[in-house]
mmCIF file of C-alpha atoms in Angstrom:
data_model
loop_
_atom_site.group_PDB
_atom_site.id
_atom_site.type_symbol
_atom_site.label_atom_id
_atom_site.label_comp_id
_atom_site.label_asym_id
_atom_site.label_seq_id
_atom_site.Cartn_x
_atom_site.Cartn_y
_atom_site.Cartn_z
ATOM 1 C CA MET A 1 26.070 1.735 -50.681
ATOM 2 C CA ALA A 2 27.876 -1.301 -52.563
ATOM 3 C CA GLY A 3 29.423 -4.161 -50.960
ATOM 4 C CA LYS A 4 28.398 -3.616 -47.701
ATOM 5 C CA ARG A 5 26.547 -7.056 -46.035
ATOM 6 C CA ASP A 6 22.926 -7.127 -44.776
ATOM 7 C CA TYR A 7 22.941 -6.457 -40.955
ATOM 8 C CA TYR A 8 20.659 -9.131 -40.413
ATOM 9 C CA GLU A 9 23.792 -11.230 -42.312
ATOM 10 C CA VAL A 10 25.987 -9.810 -40.570
ATOM 11 C CA LEU A 11 24.828 -10.814 -36.919
ATOM 12 C CA GLY A 12 23.164 -13.474 -38.035
ATOM 13 C CA ILE A 13 20.236 -13.467 -36.928
ATOM 14 C CA ASP A 14 16.232 -13.375 -38.540
ATOM 15 C CA LYS A 15 14.244 -9.928 -39.869
ATOM 16 C CA SER A 16 11.930 -10.825 -36.697
ATOM 17 C CA ALA A 17 15.072 -11.203 -33.564
ATOM 18 C CA ASP A 18 14.084 -9.298 -30.759
ATOM 19 C CA LYS A 19 16.365 -6.911 -29.308
ATOM 20 C CA GLU A 20 17.869 -9.522 -26.368
ATOM 21 C CA THR A 21 18.724 -12.180 -29.497
ATOM 22 C CA ILE A 22 20.158 -8.674 -31.093
ATOM 23 C CA LYS A 23 22.346 -8.353 -28.255
ATOM 24 C CA LYS A 24 23.426 -11.979 -27.916
ATOM 25 C CA ALA A 25 24.868 -11.710 -31.802
ATOM 26 C CA TYR A 26 26.496 -8.906 -31.564
ATOM 27 C CA ARG A 27 28.031 -10.123 -28.193
ATOM 28 C CA LYS A 28 29.450 -12.978 -29.733
ATOM 29 C CA LEU A 29 31.059 -10.922 -32.682
ATOM 30 C CA ALA A 30 31.980 -8.472 -30.369
ATOM 31 C CA VAL A 31 34.282 -10.885 -28.025
ATOM 32 C CA LYS A 32 35.658 -12.967 -31.424
ATOM 33 C CA TYR A 33 36.054 -9.955 -32.972
ATOM 34 C CA HIS A 34 37.366 -7.299 -30.897
ATOM 35 C CA PRO A 35 40.986 -5.226 -31.950
ATOM 36 C CA ASP A 36 42.634 -5.862 -28.184
ATOM 37 C CA ARG A 37 42.156 -9.618 -28.614
ATOM 38 C CA ASN A 38 43.097 -9.674 -32.070
ATOM 39 C CA PRO A 39 46.420 -7.028 -32.459
ATOM 40 C CA GLY A 40 46.930 -6.247 -35.875
ATOM 41 C CA ASP A 41 44.623 -8.037 -37.455
ATOM 42 C CA LYS A 42 43.102 -6.012 -40.090
ATOM 43 C CA GLU A 43 40.564 -8.233 -41.432
ATOM 44 C CA ALA A 44 39.055 -8.863 -38.080
ATOM 45 C CA GLU A 45 38.773 -5.167 -36.924
ATOM 46 C CA GLU A 46 36.961 -4.966 -40.072
ATOM 47 C CA LYS A 47 34.198 -7.530 -39.219
ATOM 48 C CA PHE A 48 33.958 -6.111 -35.181
ATOM 49 C CA LYS A 49 33.657 -2.428 -36.937
ATOM 50 C CA GLU A 50 30.997 -4.242 -39.059
ATOM 51 C CA ALA A 51 29.024 -5.793 -36.159
ATOM 52 C CA THR A 52 29.130 -2.772 -33.995
ATOM 53 C CA GLU A 53 27.584 -0.833 -37.315
ATOM 54 C CA ALA A 54 24.979 -3.297 -37.615
ATOM 55 C CA TYR A 55 24.672 -3.506 -33.457
ATOM 56 C CA GLU A 56 23.655 0.541 -33.339
ATOM 57 C CA ILE A 57 21.331 0.886 -36.474
ATOM 58 C CA LEU A 58 19.402 -2.806 -35.103
ATOM 59 C CA SER A 59 18.868 -1.803 -31.420
ATOM 60 C CA ASP A 60 18.171 1.515 -32.455
ATOM 61 C CA ASP A 61 14.022 2.016 -32.301
ATOM 62 C CA GLN A 62 13.779 5.296 -34.429
ATOM 63 C CA LYS A 63 16.737 3.247 -36.751
ATOM 64 C CA ARG A 64 15.617 0.042 -36.996
ATOM 65 C CA PRO A 65 12.359 0.254 -39.021
ATOM 66 C CA ILE A 66 13.795 2.837 -41.502
ATOM 67 C CA TYR A 67 16.241 0.449 -42.510
ATOM 68 C CA ASP A 68 13.881 -2.242 -42.727
ATOM 69 C CA GLN A 69 11.471 -0.589 -44.803
ATOM 70 C CA TYR A 70 14.375 1.842 -46.879
ATOM 71 C CA GLY A 71 17.638 0.026 -46.493
ATOM 72 C CA PHE A 72 21.186 1.769 -46.268
ATOM 73 C CA ALA A 73 19.655 4.550 -48.076
ATOM 74 C CA GLY A 74 16.887 5.392 -45.512
ATOM 75 C CA LEU A 75 19.710 5.520 -43.111
ATOM 76 C CA ASP A 76 21.935 8.161 -45.325
ATOM 77 C CA GLY A 77 21.954 11.435 -42.915
ATOM 78 C CA MET A 78 20.909 10.334 -39.370
ATOM 79 C CA GLY A 79 24.210 9.204 -38.589
ATOM 80 C CA GLY A 80 24.020 5.102 -38.819
ATOM 81 C CA GLY A 81 24.676 2.754 -41.829
ATOM 82 C CA GLY A 82 28.042 4.267 -42.984
ATOM 83 C CA ALA A 83 29.829 5.159 -39.625
ATOM 84 C CA GLY A 84 32.761 2.720 -40.243
ATOM 85 C CA GLY A 85 34.353 3.180 -37.198
ATOM 86 C CA TYR A 86 33.418 1.785 -33.503
ATOM 87 C CA SER A 87 33.809 4.882 -30.802
ATOM 88 C CA HIS A 88 30.402 4.151 -29.470
ATOM 89 C CA ALA A 89 31.060 0.267 -29.999
ATOM 90 C CA PHE A 90 29.880 -0.243 -26.252
ATOM 91 C CA HIS A 91 28.181 3.101 -25.248
ATOM 92 C CA ASP A 92 26.196 0.708 -23.302
ATOM 93 C CA PHE A 93 28.540 -1.606 -21.942
ATOM 94 C CA SER A 94 26.968 -3.166 -18.882
ATOM 95 C CA ASP A 95 24.289 -3.557 -20.554
ATOM 96 C CA LEU A 96 25.443 -5.058 -22.994
ATOM 97 C CA PHE A 97 27.467 -7.205 -21.332
ATOM 98 C CA GLY A 98 25.349 -7.596 -18.112
ATOM 99 C CA GLY A 99 22.225 -9.288 -19.334
ATOM 100 C CA ALA A 100 20.560 -12.195 -19.423
ATOM 101 C CA GLY A 101 22.142 -14.812 -21.359
ATOM 102 C CA GLY A 102 25.867 -13.738 -21.306
ATOM 103 C CA GLY A 103 27.232 -14.289 -17.989
ATOM 104 C CA PHE A 104 30.167 -11.219 -18.662
ATOM 105 C CA SER A 105 28.938 -9.340 -15.419
ATOM 106 C CA ASP A 106 29.936 -12.717 -12.743
ATOM 107 C CA ILE A 107 33.265 -13.232 -14.709
ATOM 108 C CA PHE A 108 33.723 -9.375 -14.083
ATOM 109 C CA GLU A 109 32.948 -9.975 -10.400
ATOM 110 C CA ASN A 110 35.199 -12.522 -10.578
ATOM 111 C CA ILE A 111 38.429 -10.671 -12.715
ATOM 112 C CA PHE A 112 38.054 -7.358 -10.676
ATOM 113 C CA GLY A 113 36.461 -8.372 -7.595
ATOM 114 C CA GLY A 114 33.303 -5.980 -8.463
ATOM 115 C CA GLY A 115 30.743 -5.305 -10.995
ATOM 116 C CA MET A 116 30.391 -3.496 -14.122
ATOM 117 C CA GLY A 117 29.932 -0.136 -12.490
ATOM 118 C CA GLY A 118 33.793 0.421 -12.932
ATOM 119 C CA PHE A 119 33.601 -0.043 -16.295
ATOM 120 C CA SER A 120 35.894 3.094 -17.703
ATOM 121 C CA SER A 121 36.575 4.355 -21.529
ATOM 122 C CA GLY A 122 39.739 6.673 -19.563
ATOM 123 C CA SER A 123 38.231 9.327 -17.548
ATOM 124 C CA ARG A 124 39.500 10.189 -14.049
ATOM 125 C CA SER A 125 36.635 10.380 -11.217
ATOM 126 C CA ARG A 126 36.946 10.816 -8.064
ATOM 127 C CA ASN A 127 34.606 9.764 -4.538
ATOM 128 C CA ASN A 128 32.143 13.060 -3.777
ATOM 129 C CA ASN A 129 33.506 14.668 -0.658
ATOM 130 C CA ASN A 130 30.147 15.844 -0.308
ATOM 131 C CA GLY A 131 27.805 14.726 2.408
ATOM 132 C CA ALA A 132 24.780 12.980 2.045
ATOM 133 C CA SER A 133 21.594 14.458 1.475
ATOM 134 C CA LEU A 134 19.445 13.286 4.794
ATOM 135 C CA ARG A 135 15.416 12.794 4.999
ATOM 136 C CA TYR A 136 13.092 13.272 7.289
ATOM 137 C CA ASP A 137 9.231 12.346 7.139
ATOM 138 C CA LEU A 138 7.028 15.150 9.462
ATOM 139 C CA GLU A 139 3.494 14.282 10.647
ATOM 140 C CA ILE A 140 1.774 17.492 10.799
ATOM 141 C CA SER A 141 -2.249 17.473 11.546
ATOM 142 C CA PHE A 142 -4.338 18.834 8.417
ATOM 143 C CA LYS A 143 -5.637 21.996 10.565
ATOM 144 C CA GLU A 144 -1.447 23.000 10.951
ATOM 145 C CA ALA A 145 -0.854 21.832 7.447
ATOM 146 C CA VAL A 146 -3.780 24.872 6.222
ATOM 147 C CA TYR A 147 -2.104 27.692 8.723
ATOM 148 C CA GLY A 148 1.227 26.738 8.811
ATOM 149 C CA CYS A 149 2.748 26.355 12.919
ATOM 150 C CA LYS A 150 6.735 25.624 13.840
ATOM 151 C CA LYS A 151 7.790 22.127 14.480
ATOM 152 C CA ASP A 152 11.028 20.628 16.477
ATOM 153 C CA ILE A 153 12.366 18.317 14.723
ATOM 154 C CA ARG A 154 15.419 15.420 16.611
ATOM 155 C CA PHE A 155 17.432 13.976 13.898
ATOM 156 C CA SER A 156 21.122 12.262 13.862
ATOM 157 C CA HIS A 157 23.376 13.142 11.180
ATOM 158 C CA HIS A 158 27.381 13.385 10.697
ATOM 159 C CA GLU A 159 28.886 16.720 11.964
ATOM 160 C CA THR A 160 32.838 17.853 11.476
ATOM 161 C CA CYS A 161 34.488 16.165 13.580
ATOM 162 C CA SER A 162 35.797 18.251 16.667
ATOM 163 C CA SER A 163 38.747 16.614 17.458
ATOM 164 C CA CYS A 164 40.364 16.739 14.649
ATOM 165 C CA GLY A 165 38.742 19.544 12.577
ATOM 166 C CA GLY A 166 37.456 17.102 9.814
ATOM 167 C CA THR A 167 40.657 16.913 8.310
ATOM 168 C CA GLY A 168 40.843 13.167 9.660
ATOM 169 C CA GLY A 169 43.863 12.994 10.881
ATOM 170 C CA ALA A 170 45.451 13.022 14.253
ATOM 171 C CA SER A 171 47.716 16.010 16.314
ATOM 172 C CA GLY A 172 50.687 16.520 13.733
ATOM 173 C CA SER A 173 49.398 14.151 11.341
ATOM 174 C CA SER A 174 49.859 14.257 7.325
ATOM 175 C CA ARG A 175 48.935 13.214 4.358
ATOM 176 C CA LYS A 176 50.933 11.747 1.678
ATOM 177 C CA THR A 177 50.272 10.302 -1.525
ATOM 178 C CA CYS A 178 47.938 6.965 -1.447
ATOM 179 C CA PRO A 179 51.008 3.665 -2.764
ATOM 180 C CA SER A 180 48.195 1.480 -4.403
ATOM 181 C CA CYS A 181 47.463 4.349 -6.848
ATOM 182 C CA GLN A 182 49.717 6.619 -6.937
ATOM 183 C CA GLY A 183 47.545 9.936 -6.074
ATOM 184 C CA ALA A 184 45.047 8.747 -9.175
ATOM 185 C CA GLY A 185 42.366 8.089 -6.840
ATOM 186 C CA GLN A 186 41.738 5.068 -9.037
ATOM 187 C CA ILE A 187 43.577 1.653 -9.958
ATOM 188 C CA ARG A 188 43.115 0.047 -13.444
ATOM 189 C CA ARG A 189 43.093 -3.370 -14.062
ATOM 190 C CA SER A 190 43.072 -5.920 -16.958
ATOM 191 C CA ALA A 191 42.314 -9.940 -18.051
ATOM 192 C CA GLY A 192 42.818 -10.767 -21.426
ATOM 193 C CA PHE A 193 41.608 -7.487 -24.265
ATOM 194 C CA PHE A 194 39.319 -6.052 -21.251
ATOM 195 C CA GLN A 195 40.263 -3.214 -18.613
ATOM 196 C CA VAL A 196 38.370 -1.588 -15.830
ATOM 197 C CA GLN A 197 39.056 1.092 -13.500
ATOM 198 C CA GLN A 198 38.035 1.010 -10.527
ATOM 199 C CA THR A 199 37.933 3.135 -7.363
ATOM 200 C CA CYS A 200 40.747 2.226 -5.188
ATOM 201 C CA PRO A 201 40.475 0.796 -2.093
ATOM 202 C CA THR A 202 43.399 2.010 -0.114
ATOM 203 C CA CYS A 203 42.335 5.875 0.005
ATOM 204 C CA ASN A 204 38.492 5.316 -1.193
ATOM 205 C CA GLY A 205 39.469 7.261 -4.408
ATOM 206 C CA LYS A 206 41.173 10.190 -2.142
ATOM 207 C CA GLY A 207 44.242 10.037 -3.803
ATOM 208 C CA THR A 208 46.094 10.242 -0.047
ATOM 209 C CA VAL A 209 46.014 8.099 3.154
ATOM 210 C CA ILE A 210 46.238 9.935 6.377
ATOM 211 C CA ASP A 211 49.563 8.447 7.875
ATOM 212 C CA HIS A 212 48.375 8.636 11.709
ATOM 213 C CA PRO A 213 44.038 8.508 11.629
ATOM 214 C CA CYS A 214 42.300 10.541 14.329
ATOM 215 C CA THR A 215 41.229 8.369 18.017
ATOM 216 C CA ALA A 216 37.630 10.150 17.711
ATOM 217 C CA CYS A 217 36.769 9.858 14.511
ATOM 218 C CA GLN A 218 38.859 6.653 12.544
ATOM 219 C CA GLY A 219 39.945 8.959 10.211
ATOM 220 C CA SER A 220 36.551 9.683 8.432
ATOM 221 C CA GLY A 221 37.074 13.388 9.363
ATOM 222 C CA VAL A 222 32.855 13.219 10.914
ATOM 223 C CA GLN A 223 30.949 12.116 13.938
ATOM 224 C CA GLU A 224 27.385 10.751 14.180
ATOM 225 C CA LYS A 225 25.437 13.612 16.477
ATOM 226 C CA SER A 226 21.848 14.189 17.788
ATOM 227 C CA LYS A 227 20.350 17.458 16.513
ATOM 228 C CA VAL A 228 17.290 19.483 17.601
ATOM 229 C CA MET A 229 16.048 21.822 15.021
ATOM 230 C CA THR A 230 13.040 24.449 14.700
ATOM 231 C CA ILE A 231 10.784 23.963 11.190
ATOM 232 C CA SER A 232 8.396 26.798 10.088
ATOM 233 C CA ILE A 233 5.732 24.933 7.976
ATOM 234 C CA PRO A 234 4.247 27.385 5.509
ATOM 235 C CA ALA A 235 0.671 28.278 5.513
ATOM 236 C CA GLY A 236 -1.359 25.772 2.731
ATOM 237 C CA VAL A 237 1.359 22.791 2.492
ATOM 238 C CA ASP A 238 0.429 19.844 0.377
ATOM 239 C CA ASP A 239 0.621 16.115 1.489
ATOM 240 C CA GLY A 240 3.636 14.885 0.187
ATOM 241 C CA ARG A 241 5.357 18.817 -0.272
ATOM 242 C CA ARG A 242 9.468 18.957 0.096
ATOM 243 C CA ILE A 243 11.443 21.358 1.968
ATOM 244 C CA THR A 244 14.409 21.698 1.671
ATOM 245 C CA ILE A 245 16.840 22.757 4.330
ATOM 246 C CA PRO A 246 20.175 23.495 2.623
ATOM 247 C CA HIS A 247 23.578 22.136 4.400
ATOM 248 C CA GLN A 248 21.835 20.562 7.384
ATOM 249 C CA GLY A 249 22.322 16.812 6.223
ATOM 250 C CA ASP A 250 25.568 14.892 7.204
ATOM 251 C CA ALA A 251 28.535 17.038 6.799
ATOM 252 C CA GLY A 252 31.577 16.708 3.525
ATOM 253 C CA THR A 253 35.208 15.307 4.590
ATOM 254 C CA ASN A 254 38.067 17.316 3.512
ATOM 255 C CA GLY A 255 36.576 20.443 2.598
ATOM 256 C CA GLY A 256 33.695 18.923 0.533
ATOM 257 C CA SER A 257 30.534 20.766 1.887
ATOM 258 C CA ALA A 258 27.346 19.166 3.428
ATOM 259 C CA GLY A 259 24.597 17.591 2.500
ATOM 260 C CA ASP A 260 20.816 18.933 3.091
ATOM 261 C CA LEU A 261 18.054 18.162 4.930
ATOM 262 C CA ILE A 262 15.073 17.081 3.109
ATOM 263 C CA ILE A 263 12.041 17.160 5.281
ATOM 264 C CA VAL A 264 8.791 15.430 3.573
ATOM 265 C CA ILE A 265 5.329 16.497 4.657
ATOM 266 C CA HIS A 266 2.860 13.723 5.941
ATOM 267 C CA THR A 267 -0.797 15.116 6.719
ATOM 268 C CA GLU A 268 -3.263 13.455 8.925
ATOM 269 C CA PRO A 269 -6.825 13.685 7.551
ATOM 270 C CA ASP A 270 -8.875 15.728 9.317
ATOM 271 C CA ARG A 271 -12.682 14.387 10.665
ATOM 272 C CA TYR A 272 -14.852 17.364 9.157
ATOM 273 C CA PHE A 273 -13.034 18.779 6.603
ATOM 274 C CA GLU A 274 -11.875 18.437 3.133
ATOM 275 C CA ARG A 275 -9.561 19.960 0.842
ATOM 276 C CA ASP A 276 -9.295 20.443 -2.817
ATOM 277 C CA ALA A 277 -6.600 22.461 -3.578
ATOM 278 C CA ASN A 278 -7.190 25.842 -2.107
ATOM 279 C CA ASP A 279 -10.563 25.218 -1.223
ATOM 280 C CA LEU A 280 -12.559 23.440 2.346
ATOM 281 C CA TYR A 281 -15.512 21.144 2.254
ATOM 282 C CA CYS A 282 -17.497 20.527 5.094
ATOM 283 C CA ALA A 283 -21.038 18.923 5.583
ATOM 284 C CA VAL A 284 -23.785 20.173 8.427
ATOM 285 C CA PRO A 285 -26.905 18.982 9.007
ATOM 286 C CA ILE A 286 -30.226 20.960 9.263
ATOM 287 C CA SER A 287 -33.696 20.529 9.709
ATOM 288 C CA MET A 288 -36.878 20.355 6.894
ATOM 289 C CA SER A 289 -37.957 23.107 8.084
ATOM 290 C CA GLN A 290 -35.221 24.844 8.000
ATOM 291 C CA ALA A 291 -34.373 23.884 4.433
ATOM 292 C CA VAL A 292 -37.547 24.787 3.521
ATOM 293 C CA LEU A 293 -38.011 28.619 5.174
ATOM 294 C CA GLY A 294 -34.730 29.244 4.958
ATOM 295 C CA ALA A 295 -32.277 29.683 8.487
ATOM 296 C CA ASP A 296 -29.558 31.770 9.470
ATOM 297 C CA VAL A 297 -27.471 28.564 10.849
ATOM 298 C CA THR A 298 -23.745 29.358 13.195
ATOM 299 C CA ILE A 299 -20.925 26.365 12.022
ATOM 300 C CA THR A 300 -17.656 26.158 13.675
ATOM 301 C CA SER A 301 -14.905 27.237 11.224
ATOM 302 C CA LEU A 302 -11.473 25.024 10.976
ATOM 303 C CA ASP A 303 -9.813 27.675 12.813
ATOM 304 C CA GLY A 304 -12.268 26.987 15.752
ATOM 305 C CA ARG A 305 -14.396 30.834 15.155
ATOM 306 C CA LYS A 306 -18.043 30.950 14.598
ATOM 307 C CA ILE A 307 -19.577 31.852 11.090
ATOM 308 C CA THR A 308 -22.675 32.613 10.064
ATOM 309 C CA LEU A 309 -24.391 30.585 7.551
ATOM 310 C CA LYS A 310 -27.866 31.668 5.851
ATOM 311 C CA VAL A 311 -28.909 29.077 4.408
ATOM 312 C CA PRO A 312 -31.567 30.003 1.233
ATOM 313 C CA ALA A 313 -35.823 29.061 1.636
ATOM 314 C CA GLY A 314 -36.149 25.744 -0.802
ATOM 315 C CA THR A 315 -32.550 24.362 0.050
ATOM 316 C CA THR A 316 -32.294 20.804 -1.543
ATOM 317 C CA HIS A 317 -30.343 17.966 0.516
ATOM 318 C CA GLY A 318 -26.635 17.582 -0.994
ATOM 319 C CA LYS A 319 -26.193 21.985 -1.626
ATOM 320 C CA LEU A 320 -23.294 23.265 -1.778
ATOM 321 C CA LEU A 321 -23.247 26.464 -0.412
ATOM 322 C CA ARG A 322 -20.109 28.617 -0.697
ATOM 323 C CA ILE A 323 -18.386 30.828 2.354
ATOM 324 C CA LYS A 324 -15.950 32.977 0.240
ATOM 325 C CA GLU A 325 -12.281 33.448 1.740
ATOM 326 C CA GLU A 326 -12.642 31.268 4.546
ATOM 327 C CA GLY A 327 -10.689 28.111 2.857
ATOM 328 C CA VAL A 328 -6.925 27.761 2.406
ATOM 329 C CA PRO A 329 -4.006 30.651 2.026
ATOM 330 C CA TYR A 330 -2.491 30.970 -1.208
ATOM 331 C CA ALA A 331 1.600 30.623 -0.893
ATOM 332 C CA SER A 332 3.343 34.351 -0.284
ATOM 333 C CA SER A 333 -0.055 36.007 -0.770
ATOM 334 C CA SER A 334 -2.930 36.999 1.587
ATOM 335 C CA ARG A 335 -5.510 35.575 -0.392
ATOM 336 C CA LYS A 336 -7.533 32.646 0.497
ATOM 337 C CA GLY A 337 -9.524 30.016 -1.108
ATOM 338 C CA ASP A 338 -13.319 29.585 -0.296
ATOM 339 C CA LEU A 339 -15.456 27.326 1.962
ATOM 340 C CA TYR A 340 -18.044 24.796 0.578
ATOM 341 C CA VAL A 341 -20.433 23.557 2.912
ATOM 342 C CA LYS A 342 -22.901 20.645 2.120
ATOM 343 C CA ILE A 343 -25.953 20.890 3.283
ATOM 344 C CA ILE A 344 -27.374 17.576 4.716
ATOM 345 C CA VAL A 345 -31.205 17.720 5.120
ATOM 346 C CA GLN A 346 -32.344 15.805 7.757
ATOM 347 C CA LEU A 347 -36.024 14.143 8.232
ATOM 348 C CA PRO A 348 -37.519 13.051 11.525
ATOM 349 C CA SER A 349 -37.485 9.238 11.969
ATOM 350 C CA LYS A 350 -40.082 9.826 14.095
ATOM 351 C CA LEU A 351 -43.243 12.298 14.427
ATOM 352 C CA SER A 352 -44.986 13.689 17.746
ATOM 353 C CA ARG A 353 -48.155 13.795 17.270
ATOM 354 C CA GLN A 354 -48.959 17.215 16.881
ATOM 355 C CA GLN A 355 -46.348 16.815 14.097
ATOM 356 C CA GLN A 356 -48.204 14.243 12.255
ATOM 357 C CA LYS A 357 -51.066 16.105 12.329
ATOM 358 C CA ILE A 358 -49.265 19.151 10.963
ATOM 359 C CA MET A 359 -47.470 16.902 7.927
ATOM 360 C CA GLU A 360 -51.713 15.760 7.076
ATOM 361 C CA GLU A 361 -52.666 19.500 6.870
ATOM 362 C CA TYR A 362 -49.772 20.274 4.617
ATOM 363 C CA ALA A 363 -49.857 17.212 2.588
ATOM 364 C CA ALA A 364 -53.955 17.404 1.542
ATOM 365 C CA LEU A 365 -52.631 21.251 0.711
ATOM 366 C CA GLU A 366 -49.755 19.801 -0.961
ATOM 367 C CA ASN A 367 -51.861 17.261 -3.051
ATOM 368 C CA ALA A 368 -49.114 15.708 -4.402
ATOM 369 C CA THR A 369 -49.494 13.244 -7.619
ATOM 370 C CA LYS A 370 -48.911 9.315 -6.328
ATOM 371 C CA SER A 371 -47.965 9.074 -9.979
ATOM 372 C CA PRO A 372 -44.897 11.469 -10.380
ATOM 373 C CA GLY A 373 -42.549 11.212 -13.959
ATOM 374 C CA LEU A 374 -39.151 10.521 -14.215
ATOM 375 C CA ILE A 375 -36.457 13.983 -13.885
ATOM 376 C CA GLU A 376 -33.858 14.575 -16.451
ATOM 377 C CA LEU A 377 -30.536 14.158 -15.048
ATOM 378 C CA SER A 378 -28.335 17.163 -16.707
ATOM 379 C CA SER A 379 -31.213 19.060 -14.766
ATOM 380 C CA LEU A 380 -29.930 18.498 -11.438
ATOM 381 C CA GLY A 381 -27.021 19.681 -12.032
ATOM 382 C CA ARG A 382 -23.575 19.035 -10.070
ATOM 383 C CA SER A 383 -24.926 20.606 -6.410
#
């Protein structure tokens, strides 16, 4: 590694420099020594390579600590510290020249009529002719989410123009090569030593133009129309679930495929039931005597059926009782989750004379201590 300068020295920065400082220092040197600005100048080219190599190491969160601790030797075999080229000098050009303090984004906008997004290393790309995917937010009830349902939805989307069949041209018209980009779909503009490649504004990247556009769709090949569709919501659908219906979004242009329709499910809460995955939870009040003696109580399920719940004698307030297979259906299965019923023991706020007499007699038999000790919380369990 003899003859190589310290990377911090190359960029003229301190070892404590942050990423933004490193970026600014390299940006300054890259502009000064770029080969396009110094054609035939070998010294400038070497300085550009040197600065680029330093930037690639010091801007890398993994390579910089290794270089700081072990120097050039620590970088052997990591693809840095000796590549000698600058093929990746602008691997993140928009970040490098579009950050705070450089003003390069504004310069490119003034020169080329657009931002750094059009920068290209020479690859050709046309605008995508596929139609856009659409999002539809659908609200359903808690019960509909659990058991599934069918819903009619109305939405607007782009359909293939009925007048021109999607060609975008009037009857008898034809396409011809775009005069601005000569069929490339993109145009290249330059200023000084910078060059950018942009989508052709004349043909929008298609490479061809129509000599007589369709009057119904103004040459776009699509028309906006309203549509009603019936969709099936599967049982057990989760809140926030996305259901994709292929090719029901906007129609494509010039042979492009239609986008998708994406249904986003929003489930309304229920007054009496809650859900945890495939299990349902509800709460049922019982009397003090039912809790002490036990009882069979009738509850109404989410779908309106009457279910008998057996409450064991001595059931405490807050106890969870399980009813198997009365929960949410599993996807593509006949199985269901369980229904958990939380017992709420209701104490009477007022007693009749007879009830009070009975309670006093029970209290005398119970002989409850007036100084109860504490109970360990671990013995209470989670129910």
